[in-house]
mmCIF file of N, CA and C in Angstrom:
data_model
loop_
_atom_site.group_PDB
_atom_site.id
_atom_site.type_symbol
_atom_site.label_atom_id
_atom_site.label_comp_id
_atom_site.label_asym_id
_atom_site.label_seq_id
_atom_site.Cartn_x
_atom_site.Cartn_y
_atom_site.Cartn_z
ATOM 1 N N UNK A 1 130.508 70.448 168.663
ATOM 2 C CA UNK A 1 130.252 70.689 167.256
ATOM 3 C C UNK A 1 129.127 69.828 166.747
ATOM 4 N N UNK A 2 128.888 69.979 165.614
ATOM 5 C CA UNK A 2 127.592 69.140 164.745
ATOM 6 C C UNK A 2 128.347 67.881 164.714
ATOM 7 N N UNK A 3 127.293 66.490 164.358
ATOM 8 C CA UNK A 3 127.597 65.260 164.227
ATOM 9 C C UNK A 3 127.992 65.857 162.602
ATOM 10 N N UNK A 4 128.003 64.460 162.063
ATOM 11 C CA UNK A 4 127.932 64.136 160.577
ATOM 12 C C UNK A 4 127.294 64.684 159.671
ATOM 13 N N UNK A 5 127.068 65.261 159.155
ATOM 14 C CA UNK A 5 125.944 65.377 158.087
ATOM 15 C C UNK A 5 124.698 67.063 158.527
ATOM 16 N N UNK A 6 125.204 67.007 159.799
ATOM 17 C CA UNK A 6 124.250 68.351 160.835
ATOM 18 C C UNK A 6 125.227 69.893 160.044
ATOM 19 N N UNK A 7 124.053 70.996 159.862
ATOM 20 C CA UNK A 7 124.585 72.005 159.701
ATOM 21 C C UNK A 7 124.973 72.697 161.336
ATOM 22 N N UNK A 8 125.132 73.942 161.525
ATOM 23 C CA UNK A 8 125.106 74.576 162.999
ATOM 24 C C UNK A 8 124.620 76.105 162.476
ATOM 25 N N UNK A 9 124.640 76.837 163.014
ATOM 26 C CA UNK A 9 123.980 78.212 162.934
ATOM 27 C C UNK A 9 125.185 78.964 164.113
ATOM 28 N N UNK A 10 125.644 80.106 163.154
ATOM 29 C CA UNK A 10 126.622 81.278 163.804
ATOM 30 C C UNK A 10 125.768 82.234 163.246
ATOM 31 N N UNK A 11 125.682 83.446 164.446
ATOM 32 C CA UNK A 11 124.840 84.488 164.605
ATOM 33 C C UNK A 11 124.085 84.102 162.761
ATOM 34 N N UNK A 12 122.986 83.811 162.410
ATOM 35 C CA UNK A 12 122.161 83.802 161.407
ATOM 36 C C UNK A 12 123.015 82.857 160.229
ATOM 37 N N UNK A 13 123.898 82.489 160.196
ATOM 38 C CA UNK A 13 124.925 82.244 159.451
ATOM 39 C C UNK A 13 124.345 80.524 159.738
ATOM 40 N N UNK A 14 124.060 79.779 158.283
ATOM 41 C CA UNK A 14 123.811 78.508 158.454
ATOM 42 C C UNK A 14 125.170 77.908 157.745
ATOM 43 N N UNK A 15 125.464 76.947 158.958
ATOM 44 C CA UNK A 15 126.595 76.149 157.940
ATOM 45 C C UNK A 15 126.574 74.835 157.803
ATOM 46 N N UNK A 16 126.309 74.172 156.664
ATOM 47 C CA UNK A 16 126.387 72.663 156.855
ATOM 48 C C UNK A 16 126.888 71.829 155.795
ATOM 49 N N UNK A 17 127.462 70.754 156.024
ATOM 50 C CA UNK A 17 128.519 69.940 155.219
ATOM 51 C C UNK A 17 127.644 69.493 153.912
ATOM 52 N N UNK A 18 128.634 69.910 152.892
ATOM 53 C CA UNK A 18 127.795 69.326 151.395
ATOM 54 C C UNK A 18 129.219 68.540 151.112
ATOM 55 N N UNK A 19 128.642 66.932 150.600
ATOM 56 C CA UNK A 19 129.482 66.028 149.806
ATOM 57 C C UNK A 19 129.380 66.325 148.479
ATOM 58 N N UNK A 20 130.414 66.466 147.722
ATOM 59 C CA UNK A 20 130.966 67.164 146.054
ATOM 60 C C UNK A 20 131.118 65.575 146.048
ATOM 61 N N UNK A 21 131.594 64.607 146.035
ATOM 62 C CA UNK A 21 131.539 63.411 145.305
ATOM 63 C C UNK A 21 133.148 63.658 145.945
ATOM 64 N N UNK A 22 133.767 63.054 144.934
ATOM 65 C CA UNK A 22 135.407 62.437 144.892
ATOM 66 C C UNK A 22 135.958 63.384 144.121
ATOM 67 N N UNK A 23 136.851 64.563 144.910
ATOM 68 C CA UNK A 23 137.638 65.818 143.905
ATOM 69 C C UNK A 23 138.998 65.877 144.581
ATOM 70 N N UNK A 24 140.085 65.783 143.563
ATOM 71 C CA UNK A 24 140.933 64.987 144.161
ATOM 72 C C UNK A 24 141.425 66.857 144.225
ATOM 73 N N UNK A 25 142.314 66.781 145.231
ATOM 74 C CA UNK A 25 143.130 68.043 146.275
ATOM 75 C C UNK A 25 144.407 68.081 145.401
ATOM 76 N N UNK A 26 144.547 69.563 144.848
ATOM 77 C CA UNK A 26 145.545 69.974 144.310
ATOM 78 C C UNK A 26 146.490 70.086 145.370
ATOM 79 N N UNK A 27 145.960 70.620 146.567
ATOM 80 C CA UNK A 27 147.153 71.651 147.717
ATOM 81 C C UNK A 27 146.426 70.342 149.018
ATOM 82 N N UNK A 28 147.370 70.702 149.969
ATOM 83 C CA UNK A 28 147.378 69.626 151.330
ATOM 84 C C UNK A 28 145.540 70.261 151.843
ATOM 85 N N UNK A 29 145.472 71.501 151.960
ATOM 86 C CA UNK A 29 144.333 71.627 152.777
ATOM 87 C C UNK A 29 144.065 73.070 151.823
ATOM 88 N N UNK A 30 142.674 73.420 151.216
ATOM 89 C CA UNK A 30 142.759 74.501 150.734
ATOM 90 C C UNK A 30 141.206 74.721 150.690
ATOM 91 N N UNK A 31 140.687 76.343 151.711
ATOM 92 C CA UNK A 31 139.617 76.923 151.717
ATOM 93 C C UNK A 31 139.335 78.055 151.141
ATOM 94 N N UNK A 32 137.852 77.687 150.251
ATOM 95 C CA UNK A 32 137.742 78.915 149.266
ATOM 96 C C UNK A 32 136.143 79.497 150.168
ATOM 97 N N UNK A 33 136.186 80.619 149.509
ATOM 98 C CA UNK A 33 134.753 81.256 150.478
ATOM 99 C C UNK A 33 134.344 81.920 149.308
ATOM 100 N N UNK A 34 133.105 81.251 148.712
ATOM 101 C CA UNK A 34 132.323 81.889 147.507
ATOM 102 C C UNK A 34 131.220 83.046 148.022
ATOM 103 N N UNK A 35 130.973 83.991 147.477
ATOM 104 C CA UNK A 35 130.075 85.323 147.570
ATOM 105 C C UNK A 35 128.624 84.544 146.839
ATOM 106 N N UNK A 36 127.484 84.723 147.172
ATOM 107 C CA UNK A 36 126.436 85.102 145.960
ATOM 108 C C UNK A 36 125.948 86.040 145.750
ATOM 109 N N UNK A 37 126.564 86.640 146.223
ATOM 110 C CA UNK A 37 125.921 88.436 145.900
ATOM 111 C C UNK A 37 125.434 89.185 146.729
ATOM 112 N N UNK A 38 124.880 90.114 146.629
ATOM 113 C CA UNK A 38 124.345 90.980 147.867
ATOM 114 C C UNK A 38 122.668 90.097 147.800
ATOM 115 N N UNK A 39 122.755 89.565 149.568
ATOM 116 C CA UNK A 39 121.594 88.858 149.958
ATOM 117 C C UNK A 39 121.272 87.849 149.736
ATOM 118 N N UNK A 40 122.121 86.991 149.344
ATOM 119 C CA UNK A 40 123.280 85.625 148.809
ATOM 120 C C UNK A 40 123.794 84.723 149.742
ATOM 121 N N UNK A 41 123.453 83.511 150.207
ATOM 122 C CA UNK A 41 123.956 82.717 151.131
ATOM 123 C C UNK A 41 125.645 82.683 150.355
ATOM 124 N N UNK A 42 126.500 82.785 151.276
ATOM 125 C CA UNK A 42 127.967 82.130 150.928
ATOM 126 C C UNK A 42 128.337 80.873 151.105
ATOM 127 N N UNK A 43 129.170 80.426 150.567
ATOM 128 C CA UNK A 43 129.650 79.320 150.476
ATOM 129 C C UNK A 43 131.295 78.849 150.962
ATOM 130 N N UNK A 44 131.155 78.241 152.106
ATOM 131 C CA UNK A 44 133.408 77.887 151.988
ATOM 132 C C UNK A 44 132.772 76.685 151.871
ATOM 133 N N UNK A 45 134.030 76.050 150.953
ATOM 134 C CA UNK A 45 134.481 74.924 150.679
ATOM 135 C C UNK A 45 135.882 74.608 150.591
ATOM 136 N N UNK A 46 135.589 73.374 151.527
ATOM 137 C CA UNK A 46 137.180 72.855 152.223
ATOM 138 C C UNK A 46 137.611 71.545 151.478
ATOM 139 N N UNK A 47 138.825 71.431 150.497
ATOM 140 C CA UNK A 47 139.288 70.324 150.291
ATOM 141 C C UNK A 47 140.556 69.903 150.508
ATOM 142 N N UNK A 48 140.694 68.763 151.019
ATOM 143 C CA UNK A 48 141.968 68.431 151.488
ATOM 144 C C UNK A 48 142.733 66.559 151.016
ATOM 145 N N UNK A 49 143.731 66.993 151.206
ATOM 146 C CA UNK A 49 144.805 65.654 150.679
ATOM 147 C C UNK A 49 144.205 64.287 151.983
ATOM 148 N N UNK A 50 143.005 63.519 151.526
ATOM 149 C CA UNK A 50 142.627 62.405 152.364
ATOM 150 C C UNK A 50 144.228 61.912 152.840
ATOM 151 N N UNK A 51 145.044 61.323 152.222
ATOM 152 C CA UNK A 51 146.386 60.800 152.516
ATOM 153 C C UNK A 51 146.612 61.539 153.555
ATOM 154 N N UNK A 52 146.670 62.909 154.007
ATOM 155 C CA UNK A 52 146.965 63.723 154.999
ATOM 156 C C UNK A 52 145.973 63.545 156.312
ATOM 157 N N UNK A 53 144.787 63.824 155.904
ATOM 158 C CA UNK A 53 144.109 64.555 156.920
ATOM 159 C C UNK A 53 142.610 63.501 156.860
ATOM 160 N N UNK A 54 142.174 63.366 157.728
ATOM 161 C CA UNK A 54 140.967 62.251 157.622
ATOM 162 C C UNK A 54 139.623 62.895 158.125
ATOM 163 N N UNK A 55 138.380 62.546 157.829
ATOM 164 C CA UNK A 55 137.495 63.357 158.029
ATOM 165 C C UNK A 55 137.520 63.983 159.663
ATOM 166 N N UNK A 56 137.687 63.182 160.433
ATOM 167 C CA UNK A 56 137.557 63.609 162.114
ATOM 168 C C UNK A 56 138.356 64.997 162.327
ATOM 169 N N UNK A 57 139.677 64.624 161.829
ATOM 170 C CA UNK A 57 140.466 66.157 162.299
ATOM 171 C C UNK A 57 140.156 67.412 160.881
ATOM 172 N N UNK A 58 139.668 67.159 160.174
ATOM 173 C CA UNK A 58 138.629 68.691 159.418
ATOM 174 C C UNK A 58 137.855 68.931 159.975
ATOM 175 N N UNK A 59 136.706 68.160 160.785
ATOM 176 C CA UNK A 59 135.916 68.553 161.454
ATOM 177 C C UNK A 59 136.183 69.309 162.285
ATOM 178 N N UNK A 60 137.301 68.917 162.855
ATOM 179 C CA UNK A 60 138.070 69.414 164.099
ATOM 180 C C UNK A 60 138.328 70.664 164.166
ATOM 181 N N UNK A 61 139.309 70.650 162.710
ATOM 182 C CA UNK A 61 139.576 72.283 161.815
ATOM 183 C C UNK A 61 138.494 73.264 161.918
ATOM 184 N N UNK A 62 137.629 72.157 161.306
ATOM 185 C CA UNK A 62 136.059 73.361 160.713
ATOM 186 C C UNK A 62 135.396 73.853 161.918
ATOM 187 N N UNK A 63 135.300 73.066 163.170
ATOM 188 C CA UNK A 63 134.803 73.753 164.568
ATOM 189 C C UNK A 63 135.411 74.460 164.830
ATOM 190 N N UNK A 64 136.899 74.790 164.844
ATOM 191 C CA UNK A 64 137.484 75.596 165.901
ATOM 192 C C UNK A 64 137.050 76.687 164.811
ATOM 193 N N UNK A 65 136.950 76.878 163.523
ATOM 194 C CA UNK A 65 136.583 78.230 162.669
ATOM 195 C C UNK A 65 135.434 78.380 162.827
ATOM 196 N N UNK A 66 134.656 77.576 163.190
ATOM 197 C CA UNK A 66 132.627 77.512 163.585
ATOM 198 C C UNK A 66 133.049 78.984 165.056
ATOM 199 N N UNK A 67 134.176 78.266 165.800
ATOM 200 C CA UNK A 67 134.241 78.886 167.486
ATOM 201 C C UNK A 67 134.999 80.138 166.760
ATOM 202 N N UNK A 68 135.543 80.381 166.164
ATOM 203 C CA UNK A 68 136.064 81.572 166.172
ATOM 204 C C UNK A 68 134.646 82.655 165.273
ATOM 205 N N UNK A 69 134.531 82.225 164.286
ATOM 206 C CA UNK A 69 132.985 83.326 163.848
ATOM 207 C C UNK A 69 132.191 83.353 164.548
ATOM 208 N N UNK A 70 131.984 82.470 165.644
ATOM 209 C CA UNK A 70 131.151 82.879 166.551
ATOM 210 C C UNK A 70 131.560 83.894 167.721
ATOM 211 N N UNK A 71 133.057 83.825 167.984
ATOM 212 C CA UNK A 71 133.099 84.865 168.793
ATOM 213 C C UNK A 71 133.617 86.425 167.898
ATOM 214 N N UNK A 72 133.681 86.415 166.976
ATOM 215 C CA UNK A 72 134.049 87.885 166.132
ATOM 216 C C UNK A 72 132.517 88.420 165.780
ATOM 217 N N UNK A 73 131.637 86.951 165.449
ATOM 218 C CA UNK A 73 130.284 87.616 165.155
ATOM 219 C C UNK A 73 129.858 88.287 166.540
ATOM 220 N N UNK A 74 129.879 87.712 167.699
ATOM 221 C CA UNK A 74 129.742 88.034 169.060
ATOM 222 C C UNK A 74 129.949 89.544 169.290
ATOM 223 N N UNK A 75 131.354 89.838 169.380
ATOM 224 C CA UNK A 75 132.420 90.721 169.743
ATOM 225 C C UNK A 75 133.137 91.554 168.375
ATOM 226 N N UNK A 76 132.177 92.061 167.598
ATOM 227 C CA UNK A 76 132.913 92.156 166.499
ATOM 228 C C UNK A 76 134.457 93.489 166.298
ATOM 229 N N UNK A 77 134.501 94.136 167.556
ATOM 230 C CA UNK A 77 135.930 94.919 168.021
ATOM 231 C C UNK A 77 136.866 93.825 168.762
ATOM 232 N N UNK A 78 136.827 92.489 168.796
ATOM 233 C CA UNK A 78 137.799 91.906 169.105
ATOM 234 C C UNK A 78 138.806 91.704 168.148
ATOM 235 N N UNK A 79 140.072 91.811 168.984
ATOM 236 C CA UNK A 79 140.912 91.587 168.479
ATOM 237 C C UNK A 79 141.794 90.074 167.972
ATOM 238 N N UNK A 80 142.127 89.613 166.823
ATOM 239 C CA UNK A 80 142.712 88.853 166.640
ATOM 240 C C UNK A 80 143.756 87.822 167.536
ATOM 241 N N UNK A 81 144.602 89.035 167.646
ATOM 242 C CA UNK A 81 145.329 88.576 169.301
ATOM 243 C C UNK A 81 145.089 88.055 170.328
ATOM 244 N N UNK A 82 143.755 88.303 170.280
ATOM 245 C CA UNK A 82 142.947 87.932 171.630
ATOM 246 C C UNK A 82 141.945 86.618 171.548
ATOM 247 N N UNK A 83 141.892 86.166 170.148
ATOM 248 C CA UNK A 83 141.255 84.934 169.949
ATOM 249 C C UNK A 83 141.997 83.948 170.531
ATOM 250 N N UNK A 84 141.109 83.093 171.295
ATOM 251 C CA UNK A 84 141.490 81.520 171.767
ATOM 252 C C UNK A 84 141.909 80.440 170.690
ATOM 253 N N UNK A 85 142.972 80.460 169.895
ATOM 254 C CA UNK A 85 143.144 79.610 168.691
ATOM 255 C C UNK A 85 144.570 79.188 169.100
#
């Protein structure tokens, strides 16, 4: 996966970590995926209960979802079932 601060690229798809400052987590772990419209970079944003979860294992989280859009972008008739998760 990316170090710190590195975006990565899935089929055309740029993704890279933006710091929001200090927003404190309603829910333990909760991902939203914003639209900008047609021809619109998207946006997920992941926030989570620090008390819970520490930056290393989100990362952790956020790769294995980096490895999975990369193989649906890949294979896009694969099946769910059949993902390595």
């Amino acid at each position: 996966g990316a170090g710190a601060g590195e975006g990565v690229s899935v089929a055309g798809l740029e993704i890279a970590p933006v710091d929001p400052g200090v927003v404190a987590a309603q829910l333990d772990l909760y991902l939203s995926v914003l639209s900008g419209g047609e021809g619109q970079d998207w946006q997920l944003e992941l926030t989570y209960a620090a008390d819970l979860f520490d930056e290393p294992r989100v990362r952790r989280l956020l790769d294995g979802l980096v490895g999975v859009l990369e193989l649906v972008t890949a294979d896009p008739s694969m099946l769910i079932g059949d993902l390595p998760i």
